[in-house]
PDB file of C-alpha atoms in Angstrom:
ATOM      1  CA  LYS S   1       8.838  -0.864 -19.570  1.00 92.00           C
ATOM      2  CA  MET S   2       5.801   0.735 -17.960  1.00 96.00           C
ATOM      3  CA  ILE S   3       3.575  -1.571 -15.930  1.00 97.00           C
ATOM      4  CA  ALA S   4       0.156  -0.431 -14.714  1.00 97.00           C
ATOM      5  CA  VAL S   5      -1.076  -1.685 -11.350  1.00 98.00           C
ATOM      6  CA  GLU S   6      -4.756  -2.110 -10.606  1.00 97.00           C
ATOM      7  CA  PRO S   7      -6.906  -3.888  -8.007  1.00 98.00           C
ATOM      8  CA  ALA S   8      -7.568  -7.540  -8.848  1.00 98.00           C
ATOM      9  CA  GLU S   9     -11.130  -6.935  -7.667  1.00 97.00           C
ATOM     10  CA  SER S  10     -11.619  -4.120 -10.208  1.00 97.00           C
ATOM     11  CA  PRO S  11      -9.409  -4.774 -13.277  1.00 97.00           C
ATOM     12  CA  VAL S  12     -10.902  -2.162 -15.603  1.00 97.00           C
ATOM     13  CA  ILE S  13      -7.662  -1.203 -17.389  1.00 96.00           C
ATOM     14  CA  ALA S  14      -7.297  -4.841 -18.441  1.00 96.00           C
ATOM     15  CA  GLY S  15     -10.895  -4.810 -19.691  1.00 95.00           C
ATOM     16  CA  GLY S  16     -12.492  -6.450 -16.656  1.00 96.00           C
ATOM     17  CA  LYS S  17     -15.467  -5.362 -14.603  1.00 96.00           C
ATOM     18  CA  SER S  18     -15.403  -2.703 -11.917  1.00 96.00           C
ATOM     19  CA  GLY S  19     -15.815  -3.985  -8.383  1.00 96.00           C
ATOM     20  CA  PRO S  20     -15.345  -3.021  -4.749  1.00 95.00           C
ATOM     21  CA  HIS S  21     -11.831  -3.129  -3.336  1.00 96.00           C
ATOM     22  CA  LYS S  22      -9.813  -1.694  -0.441  1.00 92.00           C
ATOM     23  CA  ILE S  23      -6.910  -0.048  -2.297  1.00 93.00           C
ATOM     24  CA  GLN S  24      -7.573   3.671  -1.929  1.00 88.00           C
ATOM     25  CA  GLY S  25      -5.958   5.815  -4.588  1.00 86.00           C
ATOM     26  CA  ILE S  26      -6.155   3.389  -7.518  1.00 92.00           C
ATOM     27  CA  GLY S  27      -8.925   1.484  -9.264  1.00 91.00           C
ATOM     28  CA  ALA S  28     -11.606   4.165  -9.478  1.00 91.00           C
ATOM     29  CA  GLY S  29     -13.787   1.767 -11.467  1.00 92.00           C
ATOM     30  CA  PHE S  30     -13.327   3.422 -14.851  1.00 93.00           C
ATOM     31  CA  VAL S  31     -10.557   4.096 -17.333  1.00 94.00           C
ATOM     32  CA  PRO S  32      -9.811   7.844 -17.438  1.00 92.00           C
ATOM     33  CA  LYS S  33     -10.143   9.426 -20.876  1.00 94.00           C
ATOM     34  CA  ASN S  34      -6.621  10.848 -20.591  1.00 96.00           C
ATOM     35  CA  LEU S  35      -5.008   7.421 -20.046  1.00 95.00           C
ATOM     36  CA  ASP S  36      -2.779   6.653 -23.024  1.00 96.00           C
ATOM     37  CA  LYS S  37      -2.816   2.847 -23.076  1.00 95.00           C
ATOM     38  CA  SER S  38      -0.077   2.839 -25.719  1.00 97.00           C
ATOM     39  CA  LEU S  39       2.372   3.800 -22.943  1.00 97.00           C
ATOM     40  CA  ILE S  40       1.498   0.700 -20.884  1.00 97.00           C
ATOM     41  CA  ASP S  41       3.579  -2.412 -21.568  1.00 97.00           C
ATOM     42  CA  GLY S  42       1.780  -4.634 -19.081  1.00 97.00           C
ATOM     43  CA  ILE S  43      -0.801  -4.709 -16.317  1.00 98.00           C
ATOM     44  CA  GLU S  44      -0.462  -6.317 -12.890  1.00 98.00           C
ATOM     45  CA  ALA S  45      -3.624  -6.980 -10.904  1.00 98.00           C
ATOM     46  CA  VAL S  46      -2.987  -7.050  -7.150  1.00 98.00           C
ATOM     47  CA  SER S  47      -5.588  -7.987  -4.538  1.00 98.00           C
ATOM     48  CA  SER S  48      -6.569  -5.748  -1.651  1.00 96.00           C
ATOM     49  CA  GLU S  49      -5.324  -8.394   0.782  1.00 96.00           C
ATOM     50  CA  GLU S  50      -1.882  -8.564  -0.886  1.00 98.00           C
ATOM     51  CA  SER S  51      -1.664  -4.765  -0.940  1.00 96.00           C
ATOM     52  CA  LEU S  52      -2.504  -4.377   2.743  1.00 92.00           C
ATOM     53  CA  LYS S  53      -0.114  -7.158   3.738  1.00 94.00           C
ATOM     54  CA  MET S  54       2.766  -5.654   1.744  1.00 96.00           C
ATOM     55  CA  ALA S  55       2.132  -2.118   3.020  1.00 92.00           C
ATOM     56  CA  ARG S  56       2.219  -3.395   6.607  1.00 89.00           C
ATOM     57  CA  GLU S  57       5.394  -5.385   5.874  1.00 93.00           C
ATOM     58  CA  ILE S  58       7.163  -2.333   4.415  1.00 94.00           C
ATOM     59  CA  ILE S  59       6.127  -0.189   7.385  1.00 90.00           C
ATOM     60  CA  LYS S  60       7.341  -2.749   9.931  1.00 89.00           C
ATOM     61  CA  THR S  61      10.537  -3.975   8.267  1.00 93.00           C
ATOM     62  CA  GLU S  62      11.754  -0.943   6.325  1.00 93.00           C
ATOM     63  CA  GLY S  63      10.306   1.862   8.446  1.00 89.00           C
ATOM     64  CA  ILE S  64       8.876   3.539   5.354  1.00 90.00           C
ATOM     65  CA  PRO S  65       5.359   4.877   6.045  1.00 88.00           C
ATOM     66  CA  VAL S  66       3.628   3.755   2.850  1.00 91.00           C
ATOM     67  CA  GLY S  67      -0.044   3.562   1.975  1.00 90.00           C
ATOM     68  CA  ILE S  68      -2.092   0.702   0.580  1.00 91.00           C
ATOM     69  CA  SER S  69      -1.613   1.604  -3.094  1.00 94.00           C
ATOM     70  CA  SER S  70       2.148   1.662  -2.532  1.00 95.00           C
ATOM     71  CA  GLY S  71       1.821  -1.862  -1.154  1.00 96.00           C
ATOM     72  CA  ALA S  72       0.116  -2.830  -4.423  1.00 97.00           C
ATOM     73  CA  ALA S  73       2.887  -1.216  -6.467  1.00 98.00           C
ATOM     74  CA  VAL S  74       5.602  -3.085  -4.550  1.00 98.00           C
ATOM     75  CA  VAL S  75       3.773  -6.421  -4.936  1.00 98.00           C
ATOM     76  CA  ALA S  76       3.626  -5.805  -8.690  1.00 98.00           C
ATOM     77  CA  ALA S  77       7.303  -4.783  -8.827  1.00 98.00           C
ATOM     78  CA  LEU S  78       8.358  -7.928  -6.958  1.00 97.00           C
ATOM     79  CA  ARG S  79       6.363 -10.086  -9.379  1.00 98.00           C
ATOM     80  CA  ILE S  80       8.048  -8.386 -12.328  1.00 97.00           C
ATOM     81  CA  ALA S  81      11.493  -8.718 -10.711  1.00 97.00           C
ATOM     82  CA  ALA S  82      10.920 -12.440 -10.095  1.00 96.00           C
ATOM     83  CA  LYS S  83      10.502 -13.194 -13.800  1.00 96.00           C
ATOM     84  CA  GLU S  84      13.480 -14.936 -15.389  1.00 97.00           C
ATOM     85  CA  GLU S  85      13.788 -12.335 -18.160  1.00 96.00           C
ATOM     86  CA  ASN S  86      14.251  -9.621 -15.522  1.00 96.00           C
ATOM     87  CA  ARG S  87      17.049 -11.326 -13.600  1.00 94.00           C
ATOM     88  CA  GLY S  88      19.825  -8.802 -12.936  1.00 94.00           C
ATOM     89  CA  LYS S  89      17.749  -5.852 -14.143  1.00 96.00           C
ATOM     90  CA  ASN S  90      16.811  -2.786 -12.124  1.00 96.00           C
ATOM     91  CA  ILE S  91      13.121  -2.466 -11.336  1.00 96.00           C
ATOM     92  CA  VAL S  92      11.869   0.982 -10.320  1.00 96.00           C
ATOM     93  CA  VAL S  93       8.607   1.322  -8.412  1.00 96.00           C
ATOM     94  CA  MET S  94       6.714   4.536  -7.690  1.00 93.00           C
ATOM     95  CA  ILE S  95       5.630   4.777  -4.058  1.00 92.00           C
ATOM     96  CA  ALA S  96       3.166   7.645  -4.029  1.00 87.00           C
ATOM     97  CA  SER S  97       0.981   7.008  -0.979  1.00 81.00           C
ATOM     98  CA  TYR S  98       1.787   7.771   2.646  1.00 75.00           C
ATOM     99  CA  THR S  99       0.531   6.004   5.782  1.00 74.00           C
ATOM    100  CA  GLU S 100      -0.781   9.198   7.382  1.00 74.00           C
ATOM    101  CA  ARG S 101      -3.735   9.244   4.974  1.00 72.00           C
ATOM    102  CA  TYR S 102      -4.790   5.748   6.015  1.00 68.00           C
ATOM    103  CA  LEU S 103      -4.666   5.796   9.823  1.00 72.00           C
ATOM    104  CA  SER S 104      -8.451   5.364  10.002  1.00 70.00           C
ATOM    105  CA  THR S 105      -8.510   2.461   7.513  1.00 71.00           C
ATOM    106  CA  LEU S 106      -7.716  -1.256   7.556  1.00 69.00           C
ATOM    107  CA  LEU S 107      -4.021  -0.435   7.168  1.00 71.00           C
ATOM    108  CA  ALA S 108      -3.767   0.705  10.793  1.00 72.00           C
ATOM    109  CA  GLU S 109      -6.572  -1.383  12.298  1.00 78.00           C
ATOM    110  CA  GLN S 110      -4.289  -3.603  14.393  1.00 78.00           C
ATOM    111  CA  GLU S 111      -2.294  -0.630  15.659  1.00 74.00           C
ATOM    112  CA  ARG S 112      -5.468   1.250  16.674  1.00 71.00           C
ATOM    113  CA  THR S 113      -6.683  -1.822  18.570  1.00 80.00           C
ATOM    114  CA  GLU S 114      -3.345  -2.190  20.368  1.00 78.00           C
ATOM    115  CA  ALA S 115      -3.221   1.520  21.220  1.00 76.00           C
ATOM    116  CA  ALA S 116      -6.735   1.394  22.674  1.00 76.00           C
ATOM    117  CA  GLN S 117      -5.639  -1.395  25.031  1.00 82.00           C
ATOM    118  CA  LEU S 118      -2.606   0.468  26.385  1.00 79.00           C
ATOM    119  CA  GLN S 119      -2.778   1.658  29.951  1.00 80.00           C
ATOM    120  CA  VAL S 120      -2.247   5.351  30.477  1.00 78.00           C
ATOM    121  CA  SER S 121       0.513   6.038  32.966  1.00 79.00           C
ATOM    122  CA  VAL S 122       0.085   8.993  35.244  1.00 79.00           C
ATOM    123  CA  PRO S 123       3.221  10.482  36.817  1.00 78.00           C
ATOM    124  CA  THR S 124       3.249  10.162  40.589  1.00 80.00           C
ATOM    125  CA  ASP S 125       3.901  13.065  42.921  1.00 81.00           C
ATOM    126  CA  ALA S 126       7.202  11.430  43.946  1.00 80.00           C
ATOM    127  CA  TYR S 127       8.347  11.300  40.321  1.00 79.00           C
ATOM    128  CA  LEU S 128       7.316  14.891  39.658  1.00 79.00           C
ATOM    129  CA  ALA S 129       9.146  16.040  42.808  1.00 83.00           C
ATOM    130  CA  LYS S 130      12.387  14.552  41.436  1.00 83.00           C
ATOM    131  CA  LEU S 131      12.086  16.700  38.313  1.00 83.00           C
ATOM    132  CA  ASN S 132      12.072  19.945  40.276  1.00 75.00           C
TER     133      ASN S 132
END
C-alpha cells in the first residue's frame, strides 16, 4: 500500500484547508497537478510538533541525520505498523530529508543554544610546548 503523509495543519491532499506548518519539504498548500491520487491508498496527517519530536529522537537514538519531513514519515509509518491488520508485516518508509538542510530551523534550535553557551578553550603555552 502507498500512504501519503501531509502536515496536520495543512491537509490539502485529504481535502482540507491549507495552513501554516513547520514541516519543510511537504505540504506546499496545494495538490500538484501531476499527483495521481489513484496511487494513494491512505493519507496520514502528522503535526509539526510530532514531526520535530520524531526527527530529534531519530537523530539522538539512531544517529541518523534526518530532517523534519522524515520525522513525519516515520510517525506515519509507526502509526500504520501499530494497526492490528499490519501485525507481522514489513513497513517501508522513505526518509528523504537530511539534517544538514535544517540546521538553522527549529530542528536544531536546542543544539544551537547549547553550542552558543560552550566555553571556548584556548591551548596554553605549556600544552603547545609539549606538542613540539
